[in-house]
Amino acid sequence: MGVRADRVVPVSGLSRRPVPRRWTPGSVLLGALLLAGAVGPLLLLGVWSLAGAWFYPALLPSEWSLRAWASALSPDTPLWAPLWGSVWVGTVTAVTATGLALPAARALNGWPGRSRAWVQSALLAPLILPAFAGVMGIQVVFIRLGLADTPAGVVAAHLIVAVPYAVAVLSATFAGYDARLEDAARTLGASRAAVWWQVTLPAVRSGVLVALLMAFLVSWSEYLLTLIVGGAQVRTLPLLLFSAVQGGDYALSGALGLVYLLPPLLGFALLAPRLRSAA
């Protein structure tokens, strides 16, 4: 039985037709749950920050007030120094951790399987060990080195946790990297520095951005290392937020929690377009 020519649809025409997106009840429910899990805590913090009086079992505050925001943003409230301290420590930690992780991840990409696995395990060891036991050992060492209660000591302590994350991200990036590009550049007369800046870094730019953001978030959210190594001399936003929670002022805690979330969200918003263009 033959096929009529006027009924044959060109393959090119089929490839140009967009595939319709089908929404199933399961996908809609999953999307709604993910959205609720992401937005729900933010909404709860927002309601708490505006609550003047909120008692159980009321679903909403009986009184609304801007008292918490006025207190959090007041020049007399110790918010700005911890905020700047968190930004400074997080930025220095992110840049330093990524700078240390880049050559390590690049070297791991060329190593054989067994030795590479051992080195990766050693690099990830700080993430496996109990946090409190590790912090106590770090504090003893930093006291002897004169780094305790200093911003440099806090950055050095954060690097212990941030570098493994950056190495893990960049190792996955270099796994799909073609090192023959570097050989071709050297064949054309490029120096090692030129190859690194003009060939290697542009090729792994998206991984570098993700590593920077990951290291910043690790440092930004670190509480225990900052408290023990920095003591009362290095103030960051997590310390201030935990102090407000311990004080029982939930309205102020909600306002500080939203301020605490702002820089990471801003970092995601700034890096997302660059990641899409680099993909």
PDB file of C-alpha atoms in Angstrom:
ATOM      1  CA  MET A   1       0.000   0.000   0.000  1.00  0.00           C
ATOM      2  CA  GLY A   2       1.603   3.242  -1.127  1.00  0.00           C
ATOM      3  CA  VAL A   3       1.780   6.560   0.630  1.00  0.00           C
ATOM      4  CA  ARG A   4       0.441   9.617  -1.132  1.00  0.00           C
ATOM      5  CA  ALA A   5       2.958  12.377  -1.628  1.00  0.00           C
ATOM      6  CA  ASP A   6       0.551  15.082  -0.498  1.00  0.00           C
ATOM      7  CA  ARG A   7       0.173  13.382   2.883  1.00  0.00           C
ATOM      8  CA  VAL A   8       3.890  13.214   3.657  1.00  0.00           C
ATOM      9  CA  VAL A   9       4.923  15.852   6.209  1.00  0.00           C
ATOM     10  CA  PRO A  10       8.494  17.096   5.795  1.00  0.00           C
ATOM     11  CA  VAL A  11      10.807  16.170   8.633  1.00  0.00           C
ATOM     12  CA  SER A  12      12.074  19.746   8.823  1.00  0.00           C
ATOM     13  CA  GLY A  13       8.532  20.951   9.364  1.00  0.00           C
ATOM     14  CA  LEU A  14       8.058  18.535  12.231  1.00  0.00           C
ATOM     15  CA  SER A  15      11.283  19.647  13.917  1.00  0.00           C
ATOM     16  CA  ARG A  16      10.218  23.287  13.841  1.00  0.00           C
ATOM     17  CA  ARG A  17       6.911  22.702  15.578  1.00  0.00           C
ATOM     18  CA  PRO A  18       7.117  23.505  19.317  1.00  0.00           C
ATOM     19  CA  VAL A  19       6.274  20.643  21.604  1.00  0.00           C
ATOM     20  CA  PRO A  20       3.191  21.592  23.643  1.00  0.00           C
ATOM     21  CA  ARG A  21       3.745  21.708  27.375  1.00  0.00           C
ATOM     22  CA  ARG A  22       1.401  19.398  29.229  1.00  0.00           C
ATOM     23  CA  TRP A  23       0.579  20.106  32.836  1.00  0.00           C
ATOM     24  CA  THR A  24      -0.412  17.063  34.836  1.00  0.00           C
ATOM     25  CA  PRO A  25      -2.060  17.207  38.277  1.00  0.00           C
ATOM     26  CA  GLY A  26       1.092  15.733  39.796  1.00  0.00           C
ATOM     27  CA  SER A  27       3.391  18.362  38.288  1.00  0.00           C
ATOM     28  CA  VAL A  28       1.033  21.167  39.341  1.00  0.00           C
ATOM     29  CA  LEU A  29       0.914  19.818  42.896  1.00  0.00           C
ATOM     30  CA  LEU A  30       4.698  19.421  43.029  1.00  0.00           C
ATOM     31  CA  GLY A  31       5.195  22.946  41.716  1.00  0.00           C
ATOM     32  CA  ALA A  32       2.758  24.336  44.266  1.00  0.00           C
ATOM     33  CA  LEU A  33       4.558  22.516  47.099  1.00  0.00           C
ATOM     34  CA  LEU A  34       7.959  23.785  45.961  1.00  0.00           C
ATOM     35  CA  LEU A  35       6.624  27.333  45.666  1.00  0.00           C
ATOM     36  CA  ALA A  36       5.030  27.128  49.107  1.00  0.00           C
ATOM     37  CA  GLY A  37       8.263  25.789  50.593  1.00  0.00           C
ATOM     38  CA  ALA A  38      10.270  28.642  49.071  1.00  0.00           C
ATOM     39  CA  VAL A  39       7.868  31.536  49.604  1.00  0.00           C
ATOM     40  CA  GLY A  40       6.121  30.372  52.790  1.00  0.00           C
ATOM     41  CA  PRO A  41       8.991  31.094  55.206  1.00  0.00           C
ATOM     42  CA  LEU A  42       9.511  34.529  53.639  1.00  0.00           C
ATOM     43  CA  LEU A  43       5.832  35.375  54.091  1.00  0.00           C
ATOM     44  CA  LEU A  44       5.937  34.183  57.682  1.00  0.00           C
ATOM     45  CA  LEU A  45       8.982  36.349  58.408  1.00  0.00           C
ATOM     46  CA  GLY A  46       7.237  39.300  56.795  1.00  0.00           C
ATOM     47  CA  VAL A  47       4.126  38.828  58.948  1.00  0.00           C
ATOM     48  CA  TRP A  48       6.209  38.439  62.096  1.00  0.00           C
ATOM     49  CA  SER A  49       8.167  41.627  61.318  1.00  0.00           C
ATOM     50  CA  LEU A  50       4.887  43.593  61.096  1.00  0.00           C
ATOM     51  CA  ALA A  51       3.188  41.994  64.094  1.00  0.00           C
ATOM     52  CA  GLY A  52       2.461  44.259  67.027  1.00  0.00           C
ATOM     53  CA  ALA A  53       0.633  41.525  68.950  1.00  0.00           C
ATOM     54  CA  TRP A  54       0.175  37.922  67.844  1.00  0.00           C
ATOM     55  CA  PHE A  55      -1.061  35.291  70.255  1.00  0.00           C
ATOM     56  CA  TYR A  56      -2.083  31.663  69.827  1.00  0.00           C
ATOM     57  CA  PRO A  57      -4.451  30.463  68.334  1.00  0.00           C
ATOM     58  CA  ALA A  58      -4.976  33.531  66.117  1.00  0.00           C
ATOM     59  CA  LEU A  59      -3.976  32.917  62.496  1.00  0.00           C
ATOM     60  CA  LEU A  60      -2.968  36.557  61.992  1.00  0.00           C
ATOM     61  CA  PRO A  61      -1.662  39.257  64.328  1.00  0.00           C
ATOM     62  CA  SER A  62      -4.293  41.130  66.272  1.00  0.00           C
ATOM     63  CA  GLU A  63      -2.191  44.306  65.962  1.00  0.00           C
ATOM     64  CA  TRP A  64       0.113  45.508  63.203  1.00  0.00           C
ATOM     65  CA  SER A  65       3.136  47.674  63.822  1.00  0.00           C
ATOM     66  CA  LEU A  66       6.336  48.950  62.196  1.00  0.00           C
ATOM     67  CA  ARG A  67       8.109  48.923  65.542  1.00  0.00           C
ATOM     68  CA  ALA A  68      10.450  46.066  64.590  1.00  0.00           C
ATOM     69  CA  TRP A  69      11.549  47.709  61.340  1.00  0.00           C
ATOM     70  CA  ALA A  70      12.021  51.070  63.036  1.00  0.00           C
ATOM     71  CA  SER A  71      14.159  49.366  65.676  1.00  0.00           C
ATOM     72  CA  ALA A  72      16.145  47.303  63.160  1.00  0.00           C
ATOM     73  CA  LEU A  73      16.917  50.225  60.841  1.00  0.00           C
ATOM     74  CA  SER A  74      17.511  52.781  63.577  1.00  0.00           C
ATOM     75  CA  PRO A  75      21.048  54.238  63.756  1.00  0.00           C
ATOM     76  CA  ASP A  76      21.057  53.355  67.456  1.00  0.00           C
ATOM     77  CA  THR A  77      20.461  49.656  66.732  1.00  0.00           C
ATOM     78  CA  PRO A  78      23.663  47.620  66.208  1.00  0.00           C
ATOM     79  CA  LEU A  79      22.632  46.322  62.762  1.00  0.00           C
ATOM     80  CA  TRP A  80      24.926  48.058  60.309  1.00  0.00           C
ATOM     81  CA  ALA A  81      28.230  46.943  61.814  1.00  0.00           C
ATOM     82  CA  PRO A  82      27.248  43.221  61.819  1.00  0.00           C
ATOM     83  CA  LEU A  83      25.783  43.586  58.321  1.00  0.00           C
ATOM     84  CA  TRP A  84      28.992  45.125  56.998  1.00  0.00           C
ATOM     85  CA  GLY A  85      31.022  42.509  58.869  1.00  0.00           C
ATOM     86  CA  SER A  86      29.079  39.691  57.213  1.00  0.00           C
ATOM     87  CA  VAL A  87      29.449  41.259  53.755  1.00  0.00           C
ATOM     88  CA  TRP A  88      33.180  41.840  54.229  1.00  0.00           C
ATOM     89  CA  VAL A  89      33.933  38.383  55.638  1.00  0.00           C
ATOM     90  CA  GLY A  90      31.730  36.650  53.060  1.00  0.00           C
ATOM     91  CA  THR A  91      33.239  38.504  50.098  1.00  0.00           C
ATOM     92  CA  VAL A  92      36.855  37.959  51.172  1.00  0.00           C
ATOM     93  CA  THR A  93      36.123  34.301  51.920  1.00  0.00           C
ATOM     94  CA  ALA A  94      34.400  33.745  48.567  1.00  0.00           C
ATOM     95  CA  VAL A  95      37.180  35.327  46.511  1.00  0.00           C
ATOM     96  CA  THR A  96      39.956  33.586  48.452  1.00  0.00           C
ATOM     97  CA  ALA A  97      38.231  30.185  48.463  1.00  0.00           C
ATOM     98  CA  THR A  98      37.574  30.316  44.722  1.00  0.00           C
ATOM     99  CA  GLY A  99      41.148  31.434  44.057  1.00  0.00           C
ATOM    100  CA  LEU A 100      42.466  28.470  46.036  1.00  0.00           C
ATOM    101  CA  ALA A 101      39.993  26.012  44.539  1.00  0.00           C
ATOM    102  CA  LEU A 102      40.668  26.899  40.897  1.00  0.00           C
ATOM    103  CA  PRO A 103      44.184  25.437  40.598  1.00  0.00           C
ATOM    104  CA  ALA A 104      43.245  22.531  42.885  1.00  0.00           C
ATOM    105  CA  ALA A 105      40.247  21.568  40.745  1.00  0.00           C
ATOM    106  CA  ARG A 106      42.269  22.025  37.559  1.00  0.00           C
ATOM    107  CA  ALA A 107      45.003  19.740  38.877  1.00  0.00           C
ATOM    108  CA  LEU A 108      42.502  17.117  40.046  1.00  0.00           C
ATOM    109  CA  ASN A 109      41.037  16.956  36.547  1.00  0.00           C
ATOM    110  CA  GLY A 110      44.267  15.510  35.173  1.00  0.00           C
ATOM    111  CA  TRP A 111      45.038  13.006  37.927  1.00  0.00           C
ATOM    112  CA  PRO A 112      44.347   9.271  37.644  1.00  0.00           C
ATOM    113  CA  GLY A 113      41.240   7.861  39.275  1.00  0.00           C
ATOM    114  CA  ARG A 114      42.539   6.345  42.534  1.00  0.00           C
ATOM    115  CA  SER A 115      44.827   9.204  43.575  1.00  0.00           C
ATOM    116  CA  ARG A 116      42.182  11.722  42.583  1.00  0.00           C
ATOM    117  CA  ALA A 117      39.638   9.994  44.832  1.00  0.00           C
ATOM    118  CA  TRP A 118      42.031  10.132  47.793  1.00  0.00           C
ATOM    119  CA  VAL A 119      42.770  13.819  47.322  1.00  0.00           C
ATOM    120  CA  GLN A 120      39.088  14.669  46.908  1.00  0.00           C
ATOM    121  CA  SER A 121      38.288  12.761  50.080  1.00  0.00           C
ATOM    122  CA  ALA A 122      40.950  14.728  51.963  1.00  0.00           C
ATOM    123  CA  LEU A 123      39.556  18.018  50.642  1.00  0.00           C
ATOM    124  CA  LEU A 124      36.011  17.098  51.668  1.00  0.00           C
ATOM    125  CA  ALA A 125      37.065  15.890  55.121  1.00  0.00           C
ATOM    126  CA  PRO A 126      36.183  19.216  56.860  1.00  0.00           C
ATOM    127  CA  LEU A 127      32.578  18.707  55.743  1.00  0.00           C
ATOM    128  CA  ILE A 128      32.422  15.207  57.215  1.00  0.00           C
ATOM    129  CA  LEU A 129      33.978  15.802  60.639  1.00  0.00           C
ATOM    130  CA  PRO A 130      31.735  16.932  63.545  1.00  0.00           C
ATOM    131  CA  ALA A 131      31.537  20.715  63.418  1.00  0.00           C
ATOM    132  CA  PHE A 132      31.864  21.403  67.138  1.00  0.00           C
ATOM    133  CA  ALA A 133      34.919  19.168  67.616  1.00  0.00           C
ATOM    134  CA  GLY A 134      36.612  20.730  64.629  1.00  0.00           C
ATOM    135  CA  VAL A 135      35.882  24.270  65.820  1.00  0.00           C
ATOM    136  CA  MET A 136      37.412  23.646  69.228  1.00  0.00           C
ATOM    137  CA  GLY A 137      40.602  22.384  67.616  1.00  0.00           C
ATOM    138  CA  ILE A 138      40.679  25.357  65.256  1.00  0.00           C
ATOM    139  CA  GLN A 139      40.290  27.782  68.154  1.00  0.00           C
ATOM    140  CA  VAL A 140      43.257  26.317  70.019  1.00  0.00           C
ATOM    141  CA  VAL A 141      45.458  26.608  66.925  1.00  0.00           C
ATOM    142  CA  PHE A 142      44.287  30.140  66.148  1.00  0.00           C
ATOM    143  CA  ILE A 143      44.934  31.311  69.713  1.00  0.00           C
ATOM    144  CA  ARG A 144      48.535  30.169  69.404  1.00  0.00           C
ATOM    145  CA  LEU A 145      48.864  31.847  66.002  1.00  0.00           C
ATOM    146  CA  GLY A 146      47.329  35.096  67.235  1.00  0.00           C
ATOM    147  CA  LEU A 147      44.362  34.839  64.851  1.00  0.00           C
ATOM    148  CA  ALA A 148      41.642  34.448  67.484  1.00  0.00           C
ATOM    149  CA  ASP A 149      39.169  37.351  67.822  1.00  0.00           C
ATOM    150  CA  THR A 150      40.312  38.880  64.519  1.00  0.00           C
ATOM    151  CA  PRO A 151      38.571  39.255  61.126  1.00  0.00           C
ATOM    152  CA  ALA A 152      41.503  37.478  59.463  1.00  0.00           C
ATOM    153  CA  GLY A 153      41.036  34.533  61.803  1.00  0.00           C
ATOM    154  CA  VAL A 154      37.312  34.351  61.018  1.00  0.00           C
ATOM    155  CA  VAL A 155      38.050  34.390  57.273  1.00  0.00           C
ATOM    156  CA  ALA A 156      40.678  31.670  57.707  1.00  0.00           C
ATOM    157  CA  ALA A 157      38.193  29.575  59.693  1.00  0.00           C
ATOM    158  CA  HIS A 158      35.479  30.043  57.064  1.00  0.00           C
ATOM    159  CA  LEU A 159      37.920  28.972  54.358  1.00  0.00           C
ATOM    160  CA  ILE A 160      38.183  25.559  55.980  1.00  0.00           C
ATOM    161  CA  VAL A 161      34.521  24.983  55.121  1.00  0.00           C
ATOM    162  CA  ALA A 162      34.187  27.119  51.991  1.00  0.00           C
ATOM    163  CA  VAL A 163      37.151  25.737  50.020  1.00  0.00           C
ATOM    164  CA  PRO A 164      35.778  22.147  49.842  1.00  0.00           C
ATOM    165  CA  TYR A 165      32.485  23.426  48.431  1.00  0.00           C
ATOM    166  CA  ALA A 166      34.310  25.532  45.841  1.00  0.00           C
ATOM    167  CA  VAL A 167      36.548  22.599  44.880  1.00  0.00           C
ATOM    168  CA  ALA A 168      33.517  20.332  44.467  1.00  0.00           C
ATOM    169  CA  VAL A 169      31.780  22.845  42.187  1.00  0.00           C
ATOM    170  CA  LEU A 170      34.860  23.557  40.084  1.00  0.00           C
ATOM    171  CA  SER A 171      35.805  19.865  39.836  1.00  0.00           C
ATOM    172  CA  ALA A 172      32.432  19.188  38.242  1.00  0.00           C
ATOM    173  CA  THR A 173      33.050  22.116  35.893  1.00  0.00           C
ATOM    174  CA  PHE A 174      36.512  20.935  34.863  1.00  0.00           C
ATOM    175  CA  ALA A 175      35.163  17.415  34.280  1.00  0.00           C
ATOM    176  CA  GLY A 176      33.650  18.685  31.037  1.00  0.00           C
ATOM    177  CA  TYR A 177      36.603  20.901  30.167  1.00  0.00           C
ATOM    178  CA  ASP A 178      38.691  20.120  27.087  1.00  0.00           C
ATOM    179  CA  ALA A 179      42.335  20.675  28.017  1.00  0.00           C
ATOM    180  CA  ARG A 180      43.330  20.507  24.350  1.00  0.00           C
ATOM    181  CA  LEU A 181      42.241  24.127  24.064  1.00  0.00           C
ATOM    182  CA  GLU A 182      45.199  25.088  26.229  1.00  0.00           C
ATOM    183  CA  ASP A 183      47.568  23.018  24.071  1.00  0.00           C
ATOM    184  CA  ALA A 184      46.271  24.726  20.954  1.00  0.00           C
ATOM    185  CA  ALA A 185      46.774  28.166  22.506  1.00  0.00           C
ATOM    186  CA  ARG A 186      50.349  27.325  23.518  1.00  0.00           C
ATOM    187  CA  THR A 187      51.029  26.031  20.007  1.00  0.00           C
ATOM    188  CA  LEU A 188      50.001  29.438  18.688  1.00  0.00           C
ATOM    189  CA  GLY A 189      52.529  31.125  20.970  1.00  0.00           C
ATOM    190  CA  ALA A 190      50.407  32.100  24.001  1.00  0.00           C
ATOM    191  CA  SER A 191      52.154  32.235  27.353  1.00  0.00           C
ATOM    192  CA  ARG A 192      50.947  30.304  30.384  1.00  0.00           C
ATOM    193  CA  ALA A 193      49.439  33.436  31.906  1.00  0.00           C
ATOM    194  CA  ALA A 194      47.668  34.290  28.642  1.00  0.00           C
ATOM    195  CA  VAL A 195      46.316  30.742  28.365  1.00  0.00           C
ATOM    196  CA  TRP A 196      44.987  30.914  31.922  1.00  0.00           C
ATOM    197  CA  TRP A 197      43.291  34.302  31.529  1.00  0.00           C
ATOM    198  CA  GLN A 198      42.107  34.051  27.921  1.00  0.00           C
ATOM    199  CA  VAL A 199      41.337  30.337  27.508  1.00  0.00           C
ATOM    200  CA  THR A 200      40.843  28.526  30.825  1.00  0.00           C
ATOM    201  CA  LEU A 201      38.918  31.112  32.835  1.00  0.00           C
ATOM    202  CA  PRO A 202      36.435  32.032  30.050  1.00  0.00           C
ATOM    203  CA  ALA A 203      35.726  28.336  29.494  1.00  0.00           C
ATOM    204  CA  VAL A 204      34.889  27.711  33.172  1.00  0.00           C
ATOM    205  CA  ARG A 205      33.313  31.096  33.908  1.00  0.00           C
ATOM    206  CA  SER A 206      29.938  29.680  34.897  1.00  0.00           C
ATOM    207  CA  GLY A 207      31.559  27.283  37.377  1.00  0.00           C
ATOM    208  CA  VAL A 208      33.635  30.108  38.852  1.00  0.00           C
ATOM    209  CA  LEU A 209      30.496  32.202  39.398  1.00  0.00           C
ATOM    210  CA  VAL A 210      28.719  29.293  41.081  1.00  0.00           C
ATOM    211  CA  ALA A 211      31.767  28.621  43.274  1.00  0.00           C
ATOM    212  CA  LEU A 212      31.907  32.298  44.300  1.00  0.00           C
ATOM    213  CA  LEU A 213      28.249  32.301  45.214  1.00  0.00           C
ATOM    214  CA  MET A 214      28.475  28.983  47.058  1.00  0.00           C
ATOM    215  CA  ALA A 215      31.518  30.064  49.085  1.00  0.00           C
ATOM    216  CA  PHE A 216      29.831  33.374  49.917  1.00  0.00           C
ATOM    217  CA  LEU A 217      26.675  31.629  51.126  1.00  0.00           C
ATOM    218  CA  VAL A 218      28.691  29.203  53.258  1.00  0.00           C
ATOM    219  CA  SER A 219      30.532  32.090  54.911  1.00  0.00           C
ATOM    220  CA  TRP A 220      27.416  34.262  55.152  1.00  0.00           C
ATOM    221  CA  SER A 221      25.461  31.614  57.070  1.00  0.00           C
ATOM    222  CA  GLU A 222      28.318  30.423  59.303  1.00  0.00           C
ATOM    223  CA  TYR A 223      27.518  30.907  62.976  1.00  0.00           C
ATOM    224  CA  LEU A 224      29.538  28.489  65.093  1.00  0.00           C
ATOM    225  CA  LEU A 225      32.957  29.264  63.597  1.00  0.00           C
ATOM    226  CA  THR A 226      32.332  33.003  63.830  1.00  0.00           C
ATOM    227  CA  LEU A 227      31.148  32.791  67.431  1.00  0.00           C
ATOM    228  CA  ILE A 228      34.060  30.718  68.740  1.00  0.00           C
ATOM    229  CA  VAL A 229      36.928  32.023  66.597  1.00  0.00           C
ATOM    230  CA  GLY A 230      35.769  35.644  66.389  1.00  0.00           C
ATOM    231  CA  GLY A 231      34.454  35.870  69.927  1.00  0.00           C
ATOM    232  CA  ALA A 232      32.775  39.171  70.675  1.00  0.00           C
ATOM    233  CA  GLN A 233      35.245  41.137  68.549  1.00  0.00           C
ATOM    234  CA  VAL A 234      33.997  40.097  65.094  1.00  0.00           C
ATOM    235  CA  ARG A 235      30.279  40.789  64.764  1.00  0.00           C
ATOM    236  CA  THR A 236      28.243  39.332  61.914  1.00  0.00           C
ATOM    237  CA  LEU A 237      24.548  39.249  61.107  1.00  0.00           C
ATOM    238  CA  PRO A 238      23.970  35.591  62.152  1.00  0.00           C
ATOM    239  CA  LEU A 239      25.247  36.443  65.639  1.00  0.00           C
ATOM    240  CA  LEU A 240      22.869  39.410  65.873  1.00  0.00           C
ATOM    241  CA  LEU A 241      19.949  37.359  64.542  1.00  0.00           C
ATOM    242  CA  PHE A 242      20.556  34.522  67.007  1.00  0.00           C
ATOM    243  CA  SER A 243      20.774  37.037  69.845  1.00  0.00           C
ATOM    244  CA  ALA A 244      17.392  38.517  68.848  1.00  0.00           C
ATOM    245  CA  VAL A 245      15.817  35.046  68.737  1.00  0.00           C
ATOM    246  CA  GLN A 246      17.205  34.204  72.163  1.00  0.00           C
ATOM    247  CA  GLY A 247      15.791  37.482  73.482  1.00  0.00           C
ATOM    248  CA  GLY A 248      12.281  36.423  72.485  1.00  0.00           C
ATOM    249  CA  ASP A 249      11.598  39.432  70.236  1.00  0.00           C
ATOM    250  CA  TYR A 250      10.068  37.575  67.296  1.00  0.00           C
ATOM    251  CA  ALA A 251       9.047  40.741  65.454  1.00  0.00           C
ATOM    252  CA  LEU A 252      12.631  42.004  65.474  1.00  0.00           C
ATOM    253  CA  SER A 253      13.829  38.506  64.575  1.00  0.00           C
ATOM    254  CA  GLY A 254      11.526  38.521  61.528  1.00  0.00           C
ATOM    255  CA  ALA A 255      12.839  41.900  60.366  1.00  0.00           C
ATOM    256  CA  LEU A 256      16.464  40.834  60.862  1.00  0.00           C
ATOM    257  CA  GLY A 257      15.729  37.531  59.120  1.00  0.00           C
ATOM    258  CA  LEU A 258      14.512  39.352  56.014  1.00  0.00           C
ATOM    259  CA  VAL A 259      17.594  41.605  56.066  1.00  0.00           C
ATOM    260  CA  TYR A 260      19.705  38.472  56.455  1.00  0.00           C
ATOM    261  CA  LEU A 261      18.139  36.952  53.317  1.00  0.00           C
ATOM    262  CA  LEU A 262      18.531  40.065  51.162  1.00  0.00           C
ATOM    263  CA  PRO A 263      22.239  39.813  50.127  1.00  0.00           C
ATOM    264  CA  PRO A 264      22.028  36.122  49.061  1.00  0.00           C
ATOM    265  CA  LEU A 265      18.886  36.825  47.025  1.00  0.00           C
ATOM    266  CA  LEU A 266      20.597  39.845  45.483  1.00  0.00           C
ATOM    267  CA  GLY A 267      23.604  37.694  44.615  1.00  0.00           C
ATOM    268  CA  PHE A 268      21.374  35.126  42.894  1.00  0.00           C
ATOM    269  CA  ALA A 269      19.592  37.891  40.966  1.00  0.00           C
ATOM    270  CA  LEU A 270      22.871  39.412  39.763  1.00  0.00           C
ATOM    271  CA  LEU A 271      24.518  36.114  38.789  1.00  0.00           C
ATOM    272  CA  ALA A 272      21.524  34.382  37.181  1.00  0.00           C
ATOM    273  CA  PRO A 273      21.715  36.354  33.877  1.00  0.00           C
ATOM    274  CA  ARG A 274      25.460  35.748  33.661  1.00  0.00           C
ATOM    275  CA  LEU A 275      24.990  32.035  34.268  1.00  0.00           C
ATOM    276  CA  ARG A 276      22.348  31.833  31.535  1.00  0.00           C
ATOM    277  CA  SER A 277      24.598  33.652  29.060  1.00  0.00           C
ATOM    278  CA  ALA A 278      27.566  31.422  29.952  1.00  0.00           C
ATOM    279  CA  ALA A 279      25.566  28.210  29.635  1.00  0.00           C
TER     280      ALA A 279
END
